[in-house]
XYZ file of C-alpha atoms in Angstrom:
722
model
C 123.369 133.986 86.690
C 120.869 134.855 83.974
C 118.271 137.591 83.928
C 114.664 137.129 82.785
C 115.728 137.522 79.153
C 118.447 134.915 79.444
C 121.335 137.397 79.419
C 124.382 136.617 81.567
C 124.634 139.045 84.479
C 127.247 137.202 86.528
C 129.423 134.157 85.929
C 131.776 132.228 88.170
C 133.091 128.685 88.455
C 131.038 126.751 90.986
C 132.957 124.947 93.718
C 131.494 121.623 92.599
C 132.867 122.172 89.118
C 131.197 122.651 85.734
C 128.299 120.250 85.284
C 127.618 118.630 81.938
C 124.455 116.542 81.531
C 124.329 113.989 78.729
C 121.493 111.577 77.901
C 122.990 110.012 74.793
C 124.341 106.492 74.707
C 121.420 105.090 76.733
C 122.845 106.477 79.986
C 122.182 109.545 82.055
C 125.649 111.008 82.589
C 126.652 113.975 84.701
C 130.204 115.193 84.255
C 130.881 112.065 82.252
C 129.783 109.596 84.940
C 126.658 107.441 84.778
C 124.053 108.330 87.393
C 121.075 106.250 88.528
C 118.087 108.233 89.796
C 116.501 106.789 92.934
C 113.659 109.237 93.130
C 110.264 110.170 94.492
C 107.479 112.361 93.177
C 106.593 115.221 95.503
C 103.467 117.360 95.689
C 103.069 120.426 97.865
C 101.621 118.967 101.046
C 99.479 120.409 103.803
C 100.064 118.203 106.836
C 97.634 120.072 109.066
C 94.344 121.625 108.024
C 94.636 125.269 107.093
C 98.441 125.385 107.215
C 100.952 125.631 104.421
C 104.264 123.828 104.438
C 107.089 125.800 106.051
C 110.728 125.797 104.986
C 111.573 123.778 108.102
C 108.974 121.170 107.149
C 110.385 121.008 103.618
C 113.874 120.542 105.053
C 112.603 117.733 107.281
C 111.097 115.980 104.247
C 114.236 116.312 102.119
C 116.461 115.260 105.016
C 114.354 112.138 105.426
C 114.770 111.426 101.720
C 118.549 111.729 101.984
C 118.594 109.449 105.023
C 116.801 106.804 102.967
C 119.190 106.940 99.976
C 116.831 108.904 97.732
C 118.810 111.158 95.406
C 116.165 112.701 93.127
C 112.831 114.531 93.235
C 110.279 115.161 90.496
C 108.059 118.159 91.287
C 104.823 116.494 90.259
C 102.813 118.042 88.713
C 103.864 121.676 88.778
C 106.888 123.788 89.708
C 107.268 123.767 93.462
C 107.954 126.611 95.873
C 111.408 128.032 95.039
C 112.361 127.356 98.654
C 112.268 123.640 97.865
C 114.789 124.135 95.069
C 117.002 126.194 97.386
C 117.031 123.277 99.832
C 117.747 120.737 97.084
C 120.680 122.917 95.984
C 121.953 122.937 99.555
C 121.383 119.303 100.556
C 122.284 117.745 97.223
C 119.255 116.266 95.475
C 118.727 116.002 91.732
C 115.477 117.631 90.563
C 113.296 117.215 87.495
C 111.168 120.360 87.443
C 107.710 119.847 85.946
C 105.523 122.463 84.281
C 101.982 123.060 85.504
C 100.403 121.176 82.604
C 98.028 118.432 83.746
C 94.833 117.453 81.894
C 94.103 113.916 83.128
C 90.357 113.466 82.494
C 90.748 115.290 79.151
C 93.938 113.397 78.433
C 93.616 113.142 74.651
C 91.846 116.418 73.964
C 93.650 119.426 75.436
C 96.934 119.099 73.566
C 95.145 118.963 70.213
C 93.078 122.094 70.782
C 94.636 125.248 69.425
C 93.219 127.446 72.197
C 95.279 125.536 74.805
C 98.572 125.167 72.982
C 100.052 128.563 73.831
C 99.185 128.057 77.520
C 101.094 124.756 77.530
C 104.123 126.341 75.887
C 103.929 129.415 78.114
C 103.925 127.397 81.331
C 107.075 125.554 80.301
C 108.644 128.917 79.376
C 107.857 130.551 82.728
C 109.090 127.546 84.725
C 112.480 127.522 83.024
C 112.974 131.288 83.295
C 112.167 131.184 86.996
C 114.180 128.109 87.997
C 117.144 127.682 85.650
C 119.705 129.099 88.093
C 119.165 126.222 90.529
C 122.073 123.784 90.373
C 119.886 120.927 91.622
C 117.792 120.817 88.441
C 119.045 118.278 85.907
C 116.004 118.171 83.624
C 112.711 119.796 82.692
C 109.324 118.166 82.250
C 106.768 119.856 80.013
C 103.845 118.386 81.954
C 102.013 115.238 82.899
C 99.075 113.272 81.487
C 98.063 116.049 79.116
C 97.919 114.061 75.902
C 100.398 114.608 73.100
C 100.354 117.232 70.407
C 102.505 119.686 68.438
C 102.581 122.018 71.449
C 104.787 119.531 73.331
C 107.347 119.527 70.556
C 107.227 123.320 70.576
C 107.638 123.413 74.363
C 110.673 121.109 74.083
C 112.215 123.308 71.394
C 111.672 126.377 73.562
C 113.226 124.607 76.561
C 116.340 123.767 74.588
C 116.692 127.339 73.360
C 116.294 128.752 76.881
C 118.545 126.131 78.480
C 120.580 123.809 76.252
C 122.417 122.344 79.293
C 119.577 120.137 80.552
C 117.345 117.453 79.059
C 113.602 117.781 78.474
C 111.102 114.973 79.126
C 107.424 114.351 78.532
C 105.701 111.050 79.327
C 102.808 111.699 76.930
C 105.190 111.367 74.002
C 106.049 107.748 74.885
C 102.526 106.782 76.007
C 101.412 105.554 72.543
C 104.191 102.964 72.696
C 104.360 102.092 76.407
C 100.788 102.637 77.604
C 100.133 102.408 81.328
C 100.872 99.151 83.226
C 99.877 96.965 80.293
C 102.423 94.449 79.019
C 100.404 94.002 75.829
C 102.097 97.244 74.744
C 105.504 95.544 74.698
C 105.590 94.951 70.922
C 104.963 98.681 70.385
C 107.620 99.623 72.928
C 110.200 97.598 70.994
C 109.925 99.781 67.927
C 111.997 102.662 66.703
C 110.453 105.872 68.101
C 108.768 108.352 65.791
C 110.481 111.674 65.146
C 107.722 113.530 67.004
C 108.546 111.551 70.149
C 112.274 112.247 69.844
C 111.589 115.971 69.518
C 109.361 116.110 72.592
C 111.417 114.047 75.044
C 115.151 113.446 75.384
C 114.590 110.395 77.602
C 112.190 107.454 77.583
C 109.982 108.206 80.583
C 106.991 105.846 80.858
C 104.873 105.437 83.982
C 104.108 102.161 85.756
C 105.776 99.983 83.162
C 106.416 96.513 84.562
C 109.866 95.138 85.329
C 109.451 92.706 82.452
C 108.665 95.540 80.042
C 111.546 97.833 80.985
C 114.148 95.044 81.007
C 112.941 93.763 77.625
C 113.183 97.306 76.296
C 116.691 97.749 77.751
C 117.932 94.585 76.049
C 116.260 95.580 72.779
C 117.778 99.083 72.883
C 121.270 97.711 73.509
C 121.043 95.028 70.839
C 119.431 97.061 68.063
C 120.677 100.594 68.745
C 117.284 101.909 67.562
C 116.810 104.109 70.634
C 119.848 105.881 72.056
C 118.070 107.389 75.084
C 118.042 106.181 78.702
C 114.793 104.971 80.231
C 113.838 106.724 83.475
C 110.399 105.884 84.877
C 108.594 109.136 85.662
C 106.350 107.098 87.981
C 106.578 103.538 89.280
C 105.719 101.451 92.344
C 102.541 103.191 93.461
C 102.914 103.581 97.256
C 99.253 103.321 98.283
C 98.747 101.712 101.682
C 100.579 98.455 102.338
C 102.257 98.408 98.946
C 105.469 98.674 96.903
C 105.934 95.017 96.188
C 109.049 94.216 94.113
C 110.768 97.541 94.847
C 114.080 95.694 95.111
C 113.446 93.972 91.763
C 112.956 97.375 90.112
C 116.053 98.985 91.620
C 118.203 95.936 90.884
C 117.111 96.271 87.249
C 118.158 99.948 87.267
C 121.674 98.934 88.277
C 121.890 95.747 86.187
C 120.800 97.167 82.801
C 122.880 100.065 81.423
C 119.934 101.521 79.490
C 117.831 101.920 82.663
C 118.549 105.206 84.410
C 116.220 104.849 87.418
C 112.788 106.098 88.316
C 110.499 108.027 90.651
C 108.182 106.272 93.108
C 104.664 107.682 93.293
C 104.768 109.384 95.664
C 106.475 110.777 98.735
C 103.761 111.561 101.275
C 100.161 110.550 101.988
C 97.796 113.494 101.511
C 95.389 112.885 104.379
C 93.922 115.613 106.566
C 93.860 115.399 110.358
C 90.317 115.063 111.706
C 88.460 113.901 114.822
C 85.096 112.244 115.277
C 82.451 113.706 117.568
C 83.748 111.433 120.315
C 87.324 112.668 119.842
C 88.731 109.702 117.905
C 91.530 110.723 115.508
C 91.675 109.740 111.850
C 93.123 110.910 108.534
C 90.370 112.225 106.267
C 90.403 111.692 102.494
C 88.112 111.956 99.476
C 84.418 111.991 100.331
C 84.799 112.881 103.996
C 83.693 116.456 103.377
C 80.611 115.618 101.335
C 82.247 116.331 97.989
C 81.401 114.394 94.862
C 82.853 112.997 92.707
C 85.992 111.899 94.542
C 88.631 109.190 94.454
C 88.353 108.159 98.119
C 91.860 107.552 99.539
C 93.629 107.543 96.172
C 95.751 110.555 97.187
C 97.052 108.622 100.178
C 99.782 106.955 98.172
C 103.060 108.006 99.763
C 106.132 106.357 101.236
C 105.380 108.291 104.424
C 102.167 109.014 106.287
C 100.525 112.459 106.307
C 102.619 113.207 109.412
C 105.803 112.266 107.503
C 106.232 109.045 109.516
C 107.932 106.444 107.265
C 105.938 103.498 106.009
C 107.765 100.132 105.973
C 108.105 100.421 102.185
C 110.401 103.441 102.592
C 112.834 101.273 104.561
C 112.747 98.731 101.719
C 113.496 101.499 99.189
C 116.463 102.609 101.289
C 117.830 99.074 101.313
C 117.292 98.579 97.593
C 119.215 101.800 96.866
C 122.040 101.206 99.360
C 125.164 103.002 98.100
C 127.479 100.123 99.017
C 126.355 96.635 98.075
C 128.065 93.670 99.721
C 128.220 90.100 98.410
C 129.329 87.088 100.455
C 132.145 85.129 98.832
C 132.417 82.419 101.471
C 134.080 82.150 104.886
C 134.507 85.756 106.079
C 135.222 87.302 102.690
C 132.859 89.824 101.134
C 132.943 91.794 97.910
C 131.853 95.399 98.350
C 130.702 97.533 95.419
C 130.593 101.315 95.750
C 127.524 102.267 93.724
C 128.158 105.992 94.065
C 129.080 107.904 90.937
C 131.370 110.602 92.353
C 132.292 109.809 95.964
C 134.559 107.166 97.456
C 133.837 105.484 100.791
C 136.246 107.524 102.918
C 133.264 109.067 104.745
C 131.974 105.630 105.789
C 132.889 102.880 108.226
C 132.289 99.215 107.617
C 130.893 97.594 110.761
C 130.434 93.831 110.819
C 129.163 91.334 113.344
C 128.586 87.618 113.611
C 125.232 86.936 115.231
C 123.781 83.633 116.407
C 120.223 83.431 117.651
C 120.316 87.046 118.851
C 123.790 86.830 120.447
C 126.786 88.742 119.000
C 129.787 86.413 118.792
C 132.322 88.676 117.089
C 132.354 92.168 115.633
C 134.731 94.644 114.066
C 135.098 97.991 112.321
C 137.075 98.730 109.148
C 137.554 101.815 106.961
C 138.200 100.593 103.416
C 138.326 103.282 100.752
C 136.615 102.129 97.571
C 136.624 104.446 94.565
C 133.320 105.406 92.898
C 131.909 102.567 90.830
C 134.623 100.154 91.937
C 134.662 96.897 93.913
C 136.955 95.507 96.575
C 137.259 92.097 98.235
C 137.567 92.397 102.007
C 138.590 89.641 104.423
C 136.829 90.600 107.652
C 138.641 88.224 110.001
C 140.912 85.204 109.860
C 139.701 83.855 113.180
C 137.987 80.480 113.098
C 134.261 80.479 113.742
C 132.690 77.649 115.680
C 129.154 77.030 114.483
C 126.397 75.775 116.762
C 122.870 74.467 116.735
C 121.317 77.884 115.973
C 121.560 79.803 112.663
C 124.625 82.023 112.367
C 124.535 85.237 110.314
C 127.049 87.815 109.163
C 125.679 91.350 109.324
C 127.478 94.086 107.374
C 126.664 97.792 107.858
C 128.155 100.923 106.298
C 127.696 103.975 108.540
C 128.650 107.666 108.438
C 131.896 108.508 110.219
C 130.869 112.091 110.856
C 127.633 114.052 111.022
C 126.389 115.721 107.841
C 123.753 118.355 107.182
C 121.197 115.555 106.802
C 122.249 112.792 109.230
C 124.087 112.185 112.482
C 127.368 110.306 112.808
C 126.724 106.565 112.879
C 123.707 106.768 110.579
C 123.529 103.505 108.602
C 123.350 103.890 104.815
C 123.877 100.280 103.718
C 123.279 96.892 105.266
C 123.495 93.293 104.134
C 123.005 89.970 105.908
C 124.402 86.569 104.973
C 123.851 83.079 106.346
C 127.147 81.601 107.570
C 125.583 78.440 108.954
C 121.969 77.284 108.948
C 122.374 75.621 112.339
C 120.736 72.413 113.411
C 117.344 72.295 111.813
C 114.433 71.498 114.087
C 113.340 67.972 113.335
C 109.795 66.812 113.862
C 108.390 63.336 113.572
C 105.764 63.037 110.877
C 103.065 61.085 112.629
C 100.603 58.810 110.902
C 97.013 59.958 110.773
C 94.964 57.777 113.170
C 92.368 55.506 111.616
C 90.056 55.130 114.615
C 87.016 57.366 114.312
C 86.331 59.250 117.511
C 83.044 58.661 119.265
C 83.513 60.956 122.260
C 84.218 64.679 122.381
C 85.241 64.954 126.029
C 88.304 67.114 126.804
C 91.608 65.424 126.011
C 94.182 65.868 128.772
C 97.878 65.106 128.857
C 100.259 66.664 131.351
C 99.041 70.207 132.002
C 97.387 70.479 128.587
C 93.683 70.169 128.003
C 92.148 70.245 124.545
C 88.417 70.986 124.455
C 85.888 70.290 121.692
C 82.479 71.547 120.610
C 79.402 69.362 120.150
C 80.391 68.562 116.564
C 83.784 67.229 117.558
C 85.798 70.223 116.355
C 88.403 71.712 118.680
C 87.177 74.770 120.606
C 89.928 75.875 123.029
C 93.299 74.968 124.545
C 94.006 75.335 128.249
C 97.197 74.967 130.267
C 96.878 74.314 133.984
C 93.233 75.245 133.630
C 93.894 78.663 132.046
C 92.689 79.368 128.501
C 95.656 79.984 126.210
C 93.897 79.631 122.834
C 90.261 80.709 122.906
C 89.435 80.016 119.265
C 91.257 77.092 117.730
C 93.051 77.227 114.379
C 91.017 77.275 111.170
C 92.291 77.283 107.602
C 92.532 80.793 106.153
C 92.797 81.769 102.454
C 91.727 85.412 102.814
C 93.188 88.622 104.192
C 91.740 92.096 104.824
C 92.325 93.645 101.378
C 95.187 96.043 100.837
C 94.593 99.054 98.610
C 96.304 97.104 95.838
C 94.059 94.085 96.416
C 91.068 96.374 95.841
C 92.513 97.513 92.517
C 92.130 100.918 90.833
C 89.499 103.313 92.208
C 85.953 102.920 90.984
C 83.460 100.039 90.984
C 85.172 96.702 91.754
C 85.723 94.505 88.725
C 85.508 90.804 89.555
C 87.724 90.024 86.579
C 90.611 92.266 87.608
C 90.428 93.027 91.336
C 91.838 90.297 93.597
C 89.640 91.419 96.495
C 86.521 91.228 94.317
C 87.453 87.712 93.190
C 88.037 86.580 96.767
C 84.649 87.992 97.792
C 82.939 86.287 94.850
C 84.433 82.963 95.950
C 83.412 83.634 99.542
C 86.942 83.092 100.854
C 86.241 85.431 103.774
C 83.305 83.315 104.943
C 83.924 79.708 103.954
C 81.212 77.373 105.203
C 82.178 74.213 107.090
C 80.075 71.420 105.625
C 81.789 68.366 107.112
C 84.078 67.467 110.009
C 85.506 64.018 110.711
C 87.419 63.288 113.906
C 89.878 60.487 114.640
C 91.985 59.648 117.667
C 94.585 57.344 119.138
C 96.071 57.236 122.626
C 99.255 55.744 124.056
C 101.282 56.025 127.245
C 103.100 59.209 126.209
C 101.202 60.520 123.187
C 97.641 61.356 122.307
C 96.630 62.079 118.715
C 93.583 63.855 117.377
C 93.000 63.962 113.650
C 90.478 66.297 112.031
C 89.293 66.315 108.435
C 87.361 69.406 107.381
C 85.575 70.278 104.163
C 85.049 74.012 103.579
C 82.797 75.244 100.780
C 83.026 78.513 98.887
C 80.140 80.421 97.376
C 80.943 78.843 94.019
C 80.254 75.381 95.466
C 83.856 74.161 95.304
C 85.422 72.442 98.320
C 88.679 73.068 100.135
C 89.986 70.148 102.180
C 91.849 70.838 105.422
C 93.348 67.936 107.384
C 94.949 68.586 110.783
C 96.790 66.144 113.026
C 97.398 67.120 116.658
C 100.023 65.065 118.500
C 99.990 65.812 122.220
C 102.872 65.106 124.604
C 103.262 66.456 128.159
C 105.892 68.999 127.113
C 104.905 69.826 123.544
C 102.041 69.891 121.078
C 102.848 69.198 117.441
C 100.446 70.053 114.593
C 100.592 68.863 110.978
C 98.531 70.779 108.402
C 97.388 69.728 104.923
C 95.384 72.229 102.887
C 94.201 71.241 99.438
C 92.775 74.022 97.292
C 90.545 73.276 94.294
C 92.123 74.059 90.933
C 89.600 76.797 90.169
C 90.704 78.868 93.182
C 93.634 80.615 91.592
C 95.594 83.449 93.183
C 94.209 83.487 96.738
C 95.475 85.801 99.475
C 97.203 83.293 101.736
C 97.553 79.639 102.699
C 97.554 79.219 106.445
C 95.652 79.080 109.697
C 94.082 81.643 112.022
C 93.348 81.432 115.769
C 92.786 83.693 118.789
C 94.421 84.186 122.192
C 93.361 86.337 125.170
C 94.484 89.960 124.885
C 96.446 89.661 128.145
C 99.182 87.917 126.123
C 100.463 91.304 124.976
C 104.244 90.743 124.949
C 105.644 89.411 121.655
C 109.055 87.930 120.833
C 110.152 86.221 117.641
C 113.169 84.965 115.720
C 112.843 85.786 112.054
C 112.572 88.805 109.768
C 112.092 92.080 111.627
C 111.520 94.370 113.257
C 109.103 95.741 110.610
C 106.463 93.852 108.662
C 107.534 91.784 105.666
C 105.817 90.154 102.692
C 107.124 87.847 99.932
C 107.896 90.720 97.541
C 108.987 93.233 100.220
C 111.193 91.724 102.903
C 114.911 92.066 102.179
C 115.415 95.235 104.224
C 114.460 93.358 107.403
C 117.126 91.145 108.964
C 116.682 87.744 110.509
C 117.212 88.220 114.233
C 115.690 88.119 117.688
C 113.012 90.805 118.056
C 110.734 92.054 120.818
C 107.556 94.096 120.637
C 104.122 94.465 122.119
C 101.202 93.153 120.116
C 99.798 96.696 119.999
C 103.064 97.987 118.496
C 102.648 95.615 115.543
C 99.961 97.939 114.230
C 100.939 100.198 111.347
C 98.407 103.031 110.797
C 97.836 103.030 107.047
C 95.355 105.826 106.289
C 92.734 103.294 105.254
C 92.837 100.169 107.476
C 94.059 97.020 105.723
C 96.316 93.991 106.019
C 99.467 94.668 108.081
C 102.063 93.150 110.394
C 103.256 89.915 108.733
C 106.765 88.577 109.364
C 108.403 86.301 106.801
C 110.941 83.530 107.551
C 109.969 83.137 111.196
C 111.575 80.253 113.100
C 109.534 80.790 116.268
C 107.465 83.378 118.090
C 106.113 83.617 121.634
C 103.379 85.523 123.421
C 103.524 86.304 127.148
C 101.293 87.955 129.721
C 102.167 90.065 132.760
C 102.346 86.911 134.914
C 105.134 85.638 132.648
C 102.987 82.857 131.291
C 104.241 82.258 127.744
C 103.264 80.203 124.771
C 105.950 79.528 122.180
C 105.078 78.629 118.594
C 107.823 76.795 116.705
C 108.081 76.573 112.914
C 110.412 73.706 111.904
C 110.316 75.149 108.397
C 110.326 78.970 108.675
C 106.869 80.425 108.046
C 105.103 83.803 108.092
C 103.121 84.922 111.129
C 101.078 87.874 112.331
C 99.925 88.746 115.867
C 97.734 91.816 116.069
C 95.066 93.455 118.216
C 92.726 93.930 115.245
C 90.746 91.143 113.637
C 90.709 90.595 109.884
C 87.003 91.308 109.549
C 87.346 94.634 111.391
C 90.288 95.732 109.246
C 88.298 94.948 106.091
C 85.207 96.779 107.324
C 86.789 99.999 108.650
C 87.232 102.965 106.287
C 89.214 105.148 108.737
C 91.468 104.701 111.753
C 88.679 105.935 114.019
C 86.438 103.032 112.987
C 88.896 100.335 114.070
C 88.047 98.470 117.243
C 90.212 96.528 119.664
C 88.701 93.215 120.692
C 89.353 91.158 123.819
C 91.358 88.598 121.855
C 94.532 88.756 119.793
C 94.320 87.385 116.263
C 97.188 85.094 115.274
C 97.963 83.780 111.794
C 100.577 81.265 110.681
C 100.971 81.124 106.902
C 102.778 78.716 104.640
C 102.521 81.414 101.985
C 101.021 84.851 101.619
C 100.377 86.701 98.371
C 102.809 89.470 97.527
C 101.792 93.128 97.641
C 102.440 94.416 94.114
C 101.256 97.909 93.192
C 97.933 97.081 91.541
C 96.005 100.171 92.712
C 97.865 102.068 89.970
C 100.523 99.930 88.379
C 101.466 96.295 87.827
C 99.793 93.750 90.055
C 101.816 91.269 92.114
C 104.360 89.414 89.966
C 103.555 85.784 89.185
C 106.414 84.516 91.352
C 104.690 86.002 94.412
C 101.186 84.668 93.753
C 99.650 81.519 95.236
C 98.629 78.693 92.936
C 96.028 76.029 93.700
C 97.041 72.584 94.897
C 98.257 70.849 98.053
C 100.144 72.760 100.768
C 101.643 71.052 103.818
C 103.318 72.594 106.846
C 103.700 71.903 110.544
C 104.164 73.850 113.742
C 104.458 73.170 117.447
C 103.526 74.683 120.813
C 105.581 74.779 123.998
C 105.243 76.682 127.256
C 108.075 78.826 128.584
């Protein structure tokens, strides 16, 4: 223990052993072993108006972090309450302690003004003197977004004199080379750092650098040896609303490239304030709701949990990405398991496996292999023969705690993986030929108990079964979604050149105008076909073509879709259809990814399985209403009412679907939860593709692999009653 002057007043060997932190050799090493930081940035939060955060609330937050495989916290952007550090010492979380130096709007000015330089140095000094006896702290940060000047080199020198056992970091020192979420900076990043940068920061700590940028840098650093420091992102994957696309891609890069030491998601918890309208409707308030100006609207609502600390789906994805034991399927029932921990073997864990087919568990078992830190082991789960069937068969592997800890109960799952053992018998559908007889009558078409109704222009208007309306608004092509926070882009006036939502609005994708409908039909003894050719026009005058072929049989309706986007409509929100059903069909079942929502760049944490929910429970209350509730790789889903009348939607090729009580237009219009309305119909979407989420509100936009290109898209689906 050291006194305020740095003199030793008491010394003893800690139970955990002497800790040595090393950031040379492009790796963060603690006691000689490489460590990857899976971190979050944490502010002081005030979950209820007028109340400060208690120690119990802090413990609940840190416990939730541990349960989701987070091992590090950055105290952005100031030293936190010492009680937080006490809890991190106790629970076992690495901490980067950050000085209260934040300029932001005066980013390039403060650090170069002499009258501020001593304050910057002094705040680093006082932080280290107060906190250096906390074992959880592995590094110091001399501030955030406060420019770069001689004072930061002086603060780093002071930090090393006060505490030579820990590293010092400062993002402003690397900003001239890395910039913020701009890959045009890559040539600068791949240059030998200036001496002033090396003095101010012991690690490379950019914010919101893309995956492409950090992996290019890691390869360059290894090949050239021109930068011997590890790269640890001080901020990445901005968690604003329905966000955090490509989290798994980032974390995989941390483990795959030796020079990448991890990063800190921005941030941990939404900073909304609990409020009620005059009529008693609850909502989370944010910037502007108290009459203040200027403000950044909901830009502080950018956490992995809600203001009430309820996890967002992205937190579950982060947990999966950072799973401490990673399993790989080698074929048959053999898996290779890698213990990603740095210091602990797997003796505290159990390996639980099961073979699942269409929601049924065929076989299961429990093993207790002990894998040393950083090592791998091949495990043969069972030698019993497995008989495959007509449904997909999966192997699910889970690693769970044997005994309760200070942060989780016994049986808590830390790692999970799923593998396809057999794809099953794929649903085959006959591709029918589009009829060539133009329809001259729009009377209802009936076959069996089905009845398909039309409007006076020949377009389909509703579907009934035994006289009861099952679909009240028939499917229409849909290229738009209620914008996520990332779709809207950074705060401020929308820029049609950079904001996806602004581009979609400029094209009129949310209100395409039908300018032409052609209808064709054919009828036989067992089948009736209705073909529809639609032209939909955007505000730019370009035309989208949507052809639909309905093939009706007494026991099944089959639908073929062809959507052709004009070449100028690049990077739309989705390619699919939208329709409505009565709200009485409130019970939802599906076979696909679940139980939480999934999107193309955020889905791996959710297993393929048989899931049940209510339509209302699909809703996820992001502080500002937006797109939610999609499910990737869906084989089928069904909706039922209290009379057990059910409609089953089958996807021969797995597709994405949503079923929710809110309509797209209402989600896009509402600014708070209190403004959302529930209509008397459920909105259903079936999508061949949906755009990824990215982190474009403050960070890289959706990666190219998860964007939708123009051209022809074909898919089919079917309807049955249960």
